[in-house]
Structures are given as structure tokens and as C-alpha cells.
Amino acid sequence: MDPSSLTPVMRILRGCLHLMLAALLTLSVVRAVQERVPHLTAVVVLAVVLGMVYAVGATWPRVRHSGATAAGWLLAVGMMWTALLVVSPEAVYLAFPLFFLQLHLLPTTWGLTAVVWTTLTAIAGFCWHRGGFAVGAVVGPSLGAAVAIAVVLGYQALYRESEQRRALIEELTAARGELAAAEREAGVLAERERLAREIHDTLAQGLSSIHLLLRATERLLPERAEEANTHVVQARETASSNLEEARRFVRALSPPDLENGSLPSALERLCASTSAATGPTVDWQLSGVPVPLRTAHEVALLRIAQSALANATQHADATRVAVTLSFMDTEVALDIVDDGVGFDPDTVSSGDRGFGLPGMRSRARSLQGTLVVESRPGLGTAVAVTVPLEVRT
């Protein structure tokens, strides 16, 4: 474990370790003074020198960041401790804080080796002062070494697991941020697609109708002013309707044709206005028993009808179009068939024929429905969309 990355708990434990060593050094001196040991001066001097060497290492940052410096400092501390152990039996208790220092500052293998050496030295010193071998001389230092090893290695294992969890949390946080960014981007793209469909199916078609009406008016003036005025009125009504559509889809509201009526009535009015404004005859037919649909279904089917009729009148040069809305047991179907010039559906993309067909397919997919286009050059076009029947509740 990198000593530079200590947790607050480990810093507290290290402070307690320093206090323990200082207390044990003081105990050695006090006992030596009380018992007036023969080597009192040596005990005091060695204890003071050991305390100074220890204090230097404890306050020197290089010891915590350099393995070689830490090893040299621990060697000096160990030599001073061994010398103190020769003249003071109480110095054997200093082995316990030394175990933690060695395991903490040295690599695991070297730390364990140092602990074994310190344990054997403590046993030898204890037996030296007792004048012979004793079971307690072996059990005490060995048990202390075992406890120190278990505590330090256990803490290091917990620390590594904590670091792994921290890294995992950081990865999850980064992934969540990336996911949120992707969702925002997807939302932006979806909104752009929605606006593109709405503009294509409302404003663009209305502007195209206005353009055709104004061209027809231009051809009629000045000889047929009354008929030209009819086209101007239709153009003005289309412009007014488009303005209302623009205001409503910006506010994400339902189309005005659906606000005060059902889908069949909205489609019927659409067929009538298309016939009046652009020329081809649009036949309207309703099949089955109408039921109120969810707003999303009604809006999508109306927009698909608007786009298909615009394609039939503007691109296919159709003279007759049939629009059929069919209510079935589990589905509702919308069919738009024209007698125009037709085209090859396999060659159509949003790049070469506009946004119409891709937009219609997208609307059908958004309702888990299907859209099929059948056409051949010179044989007209049939657009059939089927969506699940979801009744408004």
C-alpha cells in the first residue's frame, strides 16, 4: 500500500503507534531508574537516541515516499532497539509497534521477513534477561507478531477492495454521464425529426399549395379575374391554416382539424380541401365503425394522409386519388391510392425525393405500425399504413 494514500483512520492509528512507542520508551527508562539497574546510563542514553532516531523518521516525508529510505530508517531503529534490549528487559515490548512499522513501510515479503527477525530477537532478549528458555518468552512475541500481521494484512485487503469499489464507482459515474449525454443527444435528434416531420406535413405542403394557387392566379389574370380571386381566397385560407398549424406544433398541441372533430371528419375535410385547392379529384371512403383513437394515433394518421396527398398532387401529377380509412377489430388502416406517374420505391431516399416517405415510415414505426408503398413507373402509387387499434379512454 502506498503510504502517501493513507485514510484518516490509518493516520489516527499511526499517531497512536507513535504514542505507544514513546510510552514504552518512557517505561523502560522509568523501570531502569526505579530498579537502579547496573547499566542505567546506557539505558537512558540508548532510549533517548532511539527516540530521536524514531522521531526523525516519523517526521521526515521521504521515509513515507521512498522504500530505500524507509528500509534504512527501520534498520537504524532496529539496531538501536537491539542495543537497548541488551541492557533493558522492558525493551522487549517495543517489538509490538516495530511489527506495525515494518509491515506498513516495507513491501509484504520484506515486511514479513523483518517481523520474523524482530520476533526472534525479542525472544532471544527475553530469554537472555530471564537466564534461560521460557514458554512465555516465545508465546508473547510470537502472538504479538501474529496479531500485527493479521491486522495489517487484513487492513491492506480491505483497502484494496475499497479502492476497487471506488474505481468501479468512478467508472459507473462516468458511464452514467456518457449515457445521460447520449440520451440528451437522442432527445435532440428526436425533436429535430419531429419538427422536420411537422414542417414537411404542414408548412411545406401549405406553402406548396399556396405556390400552385398563386401560379394559377397569375395565369388567369387579368382576363378571368373572378376565377383568379377564388384562387387568392384559397391561398389566403391555406396561409391562415398554416399559421395556426405552426403555432400549434410549436406548442406541441393537436392539429386544429382534430381539436374539434374526429379523425374521419378531419380526413374528409382534408380530401375536400385538397380537391378544391390543387385540382385532382380526391375520393373519401370510411369503412367499419369509427372509434375514438388516442391522440398520437390520430395525429400520425392525419399527417401521413397529408404527406401522401401532397406527394400525389405535387410529384405524381395524379388526376384522381382515393383515400380510405378502415376500422377493424384490432387494427386501423389508412390507404391512399393515386393514378399518377408512379416511381420505383426501392430507389427512394430522403435525399432524392424529400422527407415524405421516410417521415411517414417513421410515424408508423413510432406507433408499432407498418407502412407499405406499392408503385411502378406509369402505374400510380398505393400507400397503406396499418397501426394497432388503441381506443382512447
JSON list of N, CA and C in Angstrom, two decimals, residues 193-233:
[
{"chain": "A", "resi": 193, "resn": "GLU", "atom": "N", "xyz": [-36.28, 15.53, -35.59]},
{"chain": "A", "resi": 193, "resn": "GLU", "atom": "CA", "xyz": [-37.04, 14.72, -36.53]},
{"chain": "A", "resi": 193, "resn": "GLU", "atom": "C", "xyz": [-38.53, 15.05, -36.45]},
{"chain": "A", "resi": 194, "resn": "ARG", "atom": "N", "xyz": [-39.01, 15.25, -35.20]},
{"chain": "A", "resi": 194, "resn": "ARG", "atom": "CA", "xyz": [-40.42, 15.62, -35.05]},
{"chain": "A", "resi": 194, "resn": "ARG", "atom": "C", "xyz": [-40.74, 16.93, -35.75]},
{"chain": "A", "resi": 195, "resn": "LEU", "atom": "N", "xyz": [-39.86, 17.93, -35.53]},
{"chain": "A", "resi": 195, "resn": "LEU", "atom": "CA", "xyz": [-40.10, 19.22, -36.16]},
{"chain": "A", "resi": 195, "resn": "LEU", "atom": "C", "xyz": [-40.01, 19.11, -37.68]},
{"chain": "A", "resi": 196, "resn": "ALA", "atom": "N", "xyz": [-39.06, 18.28, -38.16]},
{"chain": "A", "resi": 196, "resn": "ALA", "atom": "CA", "xyz": [-38.94, 18.12, -39.61]},
{"chain": "A", "resi": 196, "resn": "ALA", "atom": "C", "xyz": [-40.21, 17.51, -40.19]},
{"chain": "A", "resi": 197, "resn": "ARG", "atom": "N", "xyz": [-40.75, 16.48, -39.50]},
{"chain": "A", "resi": 197, "resn": "ARG", "atom": "CA", "xyz": [-42.00, 15.87, -39.99]},
{"chain": "A", "resi": 197, "resn": "ARG", "atom": "C", "xyz": [-43.15, 16.87, -39.97]},
{"chain": "A", "resi": 198, "resn": "GLU", "atom": "N", "xyz": [-43.25, 17.61, -38.85]},
{"chain": "A", "resi": 198, "resn": "GLU", "atom": "CA", "xyz": [-44.35, 18.56, -38.74]},
{"chain": "A", "resi": 198, "resn": "GLU", "atom": "C", "xyz": [-44.26, 19.65, -39.81]},
{"chain": "A", "resi": 199, "resn": "ILE", "atom": "N", "xyz": [-43.04, 20.15, -40.02]},
{"chain": "A", "resi": 199, "resn": "ILE", "atom": "CA", "xyz": [-42.86, 21.20, -41.03]},
{"chain": "A", "resi": 199, "resn": "ILE", "atom": "C", "xyz": [-43.18, 20.66, -42.43]},
{"chain": "A", "resi": 200, "resn": "HIS", "atom": "N", "xyz": [-42.71, 19.43, -42.71]},
{"chain": "A", "resi": 200, "resn": "HIS", "atom": "CA", "xyz": [-42.95, 18.85, -44.03]},
{"chain": "A", "resi": 200, "resn": "HIS", "atom": "C", "xyz": [-44.44, 18.62, -44.27]},
{"chain": "A", "resi": 201, "resn": "ASP", "atom": "N", "xyz": [-45.11, 18.09, -43.24]},
{"chain": "A", "resi": 201, "resn": "ASP", "atom": "CA", "xyz": [-46.50, 17.70, -43.43]},
{"chain": "A", "resi": 201, "resn": "ASP", "atom": "C", "xyz": [-47.48, 18.86, -43.29]},
{"chain": "A", "resi": 202, "resn": "THR", "atom": "N", "xyz": [-47.03, 20.01, -42.80]},
{"chain": "A", "resi": 202, "resn": "THR", "atom": "CA", "xyz": [-47.95, 21.14, -42.61]},
{"chain": "A", "resi": 202, "resn": "THR", "atom": "C", "xyz": [-47.48, 22.36, -43.39]},
{"chain": "A", "resi": 203, "resn": "LEU", "atom": "N", "xyz": [-46.41, 22.99, -42.90]},
{"chain": "A", "resi": 203, "resn": "LEU", "atom": "CA", "xyz": [-45.97, 24.24, -43.51]},
{"chain": "A", "resi": 203, "resn": "LEU", "atom": "C", "xyz": [-45.51, 24.05, -44.94]},
{"chain": "A", "resi": 204, "resn": "ALA", "atom": "N", "xyz": [-44.66, 23.03, -45.16]},
{"chain": "A", "resi": 204, "resn": "ALA", "atom": "CA", "xyz": [-44.13, 22.84, -46.51]},
{"chain": "A", "resi": 204, "resn": "ALA", "atom": "C", "xyz": [-45.25, 22.53, -47.50]},
{"chain": "A", "resi": 205, "resn": "GLN", "atom": "N", "xyz": [-46.19, 21.65, -47.10]},
{"chain": "A", "resi": 205, "resn": "GLN", "atom": "CA", "xyz": [-47.29, 21.32, -48.01]},
{"chain": "A", "resi": 205, "resn": "GLN", "atom": "C", "xyz": [-48.19, 22.53, -48.25]},
{"chain": "A", "resi": 206, "resn": "GLY", "atom": "N", "xyz": [-48.42, 23.31, -47.17]},
{"chain": "A", "resi": 206, "resn": "GLY", "atom": "CA", "xyz": [-49.25, 24.50, -47.34]},
{"chain": "A", "resi": 206, "resn": "GLY", "atom": "C", "xyz": [-48.60, 25.53, -48.24]},
{"chain": "A", "resi": 207, "resn": "LEU", "atom": "N", "xyz": [-47.31, 25.74, -48.05]},
{"chain": "A", "resi": 207, "resn": "LEU", "atom": "CA", "xyz": [-46.60, 26.69, -48.92]},
{"chain": "A", "resi": 207, "resn": "LEU", "atom": "C", "xyz": [-46.59, 26.23, -50.36]},
{"chain": "A", "resi": 208, "resn": "SER", "atom": "N", "xyz": [-46.47, 24.91, -50.55]},
{"chain": "A", "resi": 208, "resn": "SER", "atom": "CA", "xyz": [-46.51, 24.39, -51.91]},
{"chain": "A", "resi": 208, "resn": "SER", "atom": "C", "xyz": [-47.88, 24.64, -52.54]},
{"chain": "A", "resi": 209, "resn": "SER", "atom": "N", "xyz": [-48.94, 24.43, -51.74]},
{"chain": "A", "resi": 209, "resn": "SER", "atom": "CA", "xyz": [-50.29, 24.69, -52.27]},
{"chain": "A", "resi": 209, "resn": "SER", "atom": "C", "xyz": [-50.47, 26.17, -52.59]},
{"chain": "A", "resi": 210, "resn": "ILE", "atom": "N", "xyz": [-49.98, 27.03, -51.71]},
{"chain": "A", "resi": 210, "resn": "ILE", "atom": "CA", "xyz": [-50.08, 28.47, -51.97]},
{"chain": "A", "resi": 210, "resn": "ILE", "atom": "C", "xyz": [-49.34, 28.82, -53.26]},
{"chain": "A", "resi": 211, "resn": "HIS", "atom": "N", "xyz": [-48.17, 28.21, -53.44]},
{"chain": "A", "resi": 211, "resn": "HIS", "atom": "CA", "xyz": [-47.40, 28.46, -54.66]},
{"chain": "A", "resi": 211, "resn": "HIS", "atom": "C", "xyz": [-48.19, 28.06, -55.91]},
{"chain": "A", "resi": 212, "resn": "LEU", "atom": "N", "xyz": [-48.82, 26.88, -55.88]},
{"chain": "A", "resi": 212, "resn": "LEU", "atom": "CA", "xyz": [-49.59, 26.43, -57.03]},
{"chain": "A", "resi": 212, "resn": "LEU", "atom": "C", "xyz": [-50.80, 27.34, -57.27]},
{"chain": "A", "resi": 213, "resn": "LEU", "atom": "N", "xyz": [-51.46, 27.75, -56.19]},
{"chain": "A", "resi": 213, "resn": "LEU", "atom": "CA", "xyz": [-52.62, 28.63, -56.35]},
{"chain": "A", "resi": 213, "resn": "LEU", "atom": "C", "xyz": [-52.23, 29.98, -56.93]},
{"chain": "A", "resi": 214, "resn": "LEU", "atom": "N", "xyz": [-51.10, 30.53, -56.48]},
{"chain": "A", "resi": 214, "resn": "LEU", "atom": "CA", "xyz": [-50.66, 31.82, -56.99]},
{"chain": "A", "resi": 214, "resn": "LEU", "atom": "C", "xyz": [-50.23, 31.72, -58.45]},
{"chain": "A", "resi": 215, "resn": "ARG", "atom": "N", "xyz": [-49.63, 30.61, -58.84]},
{"chain": "A", "resi": 215, "resn": "ARG", "atom": "CA", "xyz": [-49.27, 30.43, -60.25]},
{"chain": "A", "resi": 215, "resn": "ARG", "atom": "C", "xyz": [-50.54, 30.35, -61.10]},
{"chain": "A", "resi": 216, "resn": "ALA", "atom": "N", "xyz": [-51.56, 29.62, -60.58]},
{"chain": "A", "resi": 216, "resn": "ALA", "atom": "CA", "xyz": [-52.82, 29.55, -61.33]},
{"chain": "A", "resi": 216, "resn": "ALA", "atom": "C", "xyz": [-53.47, 30.93, -61.42]},
{"chain": "A", "resi": 217, "resn": "THR", "atom": "N", "xyz": [-53.38, 31.70, -60.34]},
{"chain": "A", "resi": 217, "resn": "THR", "atom": "CA", "xyz": [-53.94, 33.06, -60.36]},
{"chain": "A", "resi": 217, "resn": "THR", "atom": "C", "xyz": [-53.22, 33.92, -61.38]},
{"chain": "A", "resi": 218, "resn": "GLU", "atom": "N", "xyz": [-51.89, 33.78, -61.44]},
{"chain": "A", "resi": 218, "resn": "GLU", "atom": "CA", "xyz": [-51.10, 34.57, -62.39]},
{"chain": "A", "resi": 218, "resn": "GLU", "atom": "C", "xyz": [-51.52, 34.29, -63.83]},
{"chain": "A", "resi": 219, "resn": "ARG", "atom": "N", "xyz": [-51.83, 33.00, -64.11]},
{"chain": "A", "resi": 219, "resn": "ARG", "atom": "CA", "xyz": [-52.24, 32.66, -65.48]},
{"chain": "A", "resi": 219, "resn": "ARG", "atom": "C", "xyz": [-53.64, 33.20, -65.81]},
{"chain": "A", "resi": 220, "resn": "LEU", "atom": "N", "xyz": [-54.49, 33.33, -64.79]},
{"chain": "A", "resi": 220, "resn": "LEU", "atom": "CA", "xyz": [-55.87, 33.76, -65.03]},
{"chain": "A", "resi": 220, "resn": "LEU", "atom": "C", "xyz": [-56.01, 35.26, -65.16]},
{"chain": "A", "resi": 221, "resn": "LEU", "atom": "N", "xyz": [-55.11, 36.00, -64.53]},
{"chain": "A", "resi": 221, "resn": "LEU", "atom": "CA", "xyz": [-55.20, 37.47, -64.58]},
{"chain": "A", "resi": 221, "resn": "LEU", "atom": "C", "xyz": [-54.65, 37.99, -65.90]},
{"chain": "A", "resi": 222, "resn": "PRO", "atom": "N", "xyz": [-55.24, 39.10, -66.44]},
{"chain": "A", "resi": 222, "resn": "PRO", "atom": "CA", "xyz": [-56.42, 39.84, -65.91]},
{"chain": "A", "resi": 222, "resn": "PRO", "atom": "C", "xyz": [-57.73, 39.38, -66.53]},
{"chain": "A", "resi": 223, "resn": "GLU", "atom": "N", "xyz": [-57.69, 38.44, -67.52]},
{"chain": "A", "resi": 223, "resn": "GLU", "atom": "CA", "xyz": [-58.91, 38.11, -68.25]},
{"chain": "A", "resi": 223, "resn": "GLU", "atom": "C", "xyz": [-59.96, 37.46, -67.34]},
{"chain": "A", "resi": 224, "resn": "ARG", "atom": "N", "xyz": [-59.60, 36.56, -66.46]},
{"chain": "A", "resi": 224, "resn": "ARG", "atom": "CA", "xyz": [-60.57, 35.79, -65.66]},
{"chain": "A", "resi": 224, "resn": "ARG", "atom": "C", "xyz": [-60.38, 36.16, -64.19]},
{"chain": "A", "resi": 225, "resn": "ALA", "atom": "N", "xyz": [-60.66, 37.39, -63.89]},
{"chain": "A", "resi": 225, "resn": "ALA", "atom": "CA", "xyz": [-60.37, 37.94, -62.55]},
{"chain": "A", "resi": 225, "resn": "ALA", "atom": "C", "xyz": [-61.20, 37.25, -61.47]},
{"chain": "A", "resi": 226, "resn": "GLU", "atom": "N", "xyz": [-62.45, 36.91, -61.78]},
{"chain": "A", "resi": 226, "resn": "GLU", "atom": "CA", "xyz": [-63.31, 36.31, -60.74]},
{"chain": "A", "resi": 226, "resn": "GLU", "atom": "C", "xyz": [-62.78, 34.94, -60.34]},
{"chain": "A", "resi": 227, "resn": "GLU", "atom": "N", "xyz": [-62.39, 34.13, -61.34]},
{"chain": "A", "resi": 227, "resn": "GLU", "atom": "CA", "xyz": [-61.84, 32.82, -61.03]},
{"chain": "A", "resi": 227, "resn": "GLU", "atom": "C", "xyz": [-60.49, 32.95, -60.32]},
{"chain": "A", "resi": 228, "resn": "ALA", "atom": "N", "xyz": [-59.71, 33.95, -60.73]},
{"chain": "A", "resi": 228, "resn": "ALA", "atom": "CA", "xyz": [-58.43, 34.19, -60.07]},
{"chain": "A", "resi": 228, "resn": "ALA", "atom": "C", "xyz": [-58.63, 34.58, -58.62]},
{"chain": "A", "resi": 229, "resn": "ASN", "atom": "N", "xyz": [-59.67, 35.36, -58.36]},
{"chain": "A", "resi": 229, "resn": "ASN", "atom": "CA", "xyz": [-59.96, 35.76, -56.98]},
{"chain": "A", "resi": 229, "resn": "ASN", "atom": "C", "xyz": [-60.27, 34.56, -56.10]},
{"chain": "A", "resi": 230, "resn": "THR", "atom": "N", "xyz": [-60.92, 33.53, -56.70]},
{"chain": "A", "resi": 230, "resn": "THR", "atom": "CA", "xyz": [-61.20, 32.31, -55.93]},
{"chain": "A", "resi": 230, "resn": "THR", "atom": "C", "xyz": [-59.90, 31.65, -55.49]},
{"chain": "A", "resi": 231, "resn": "HIS", "atom": "N", "xyz": [-58.91, 31.61, -56.38]},
{"chain": "A", "resi": 231, "resn": "HIS", "atom": "CA", "xyz": [-57.61, 31.03, -56.01]},
{"chain": "A", "resi": 231, "resn": "HIS", "atom": "C", "xyz": [-56.91, 31.85, -54.93]},
{"chain": "A", "resi": 232, "resn": "VAL", "atom": "N", "xyz": [-57.07, 33.18, -55.02]},
{"chain": "A", "resi": 232, "resn": "VAL", "atom": "CA", "xyz": [-56.45, 34.04, -54.00]},
{"chain": "A", "resi": 232, "resn": "VAL", "atom": "C", "xyz": [-57.07, 33.76, -52.63]},
{"chain": "A", "resi": 233, "resn": "VAL", "atom": "N", "xyz": [-58.40, 33.59, -52.62]},
{"chain": "A", "resi": 233, "resn": "VAL", "atom": "CA", "xyz": [-59.08, 33.29, -51.35]},
{"chain": "A", "resi": 233, "resn": "VAL", "atom": "C", "xyz": [-58.59, 31.97, -50.79]}
]
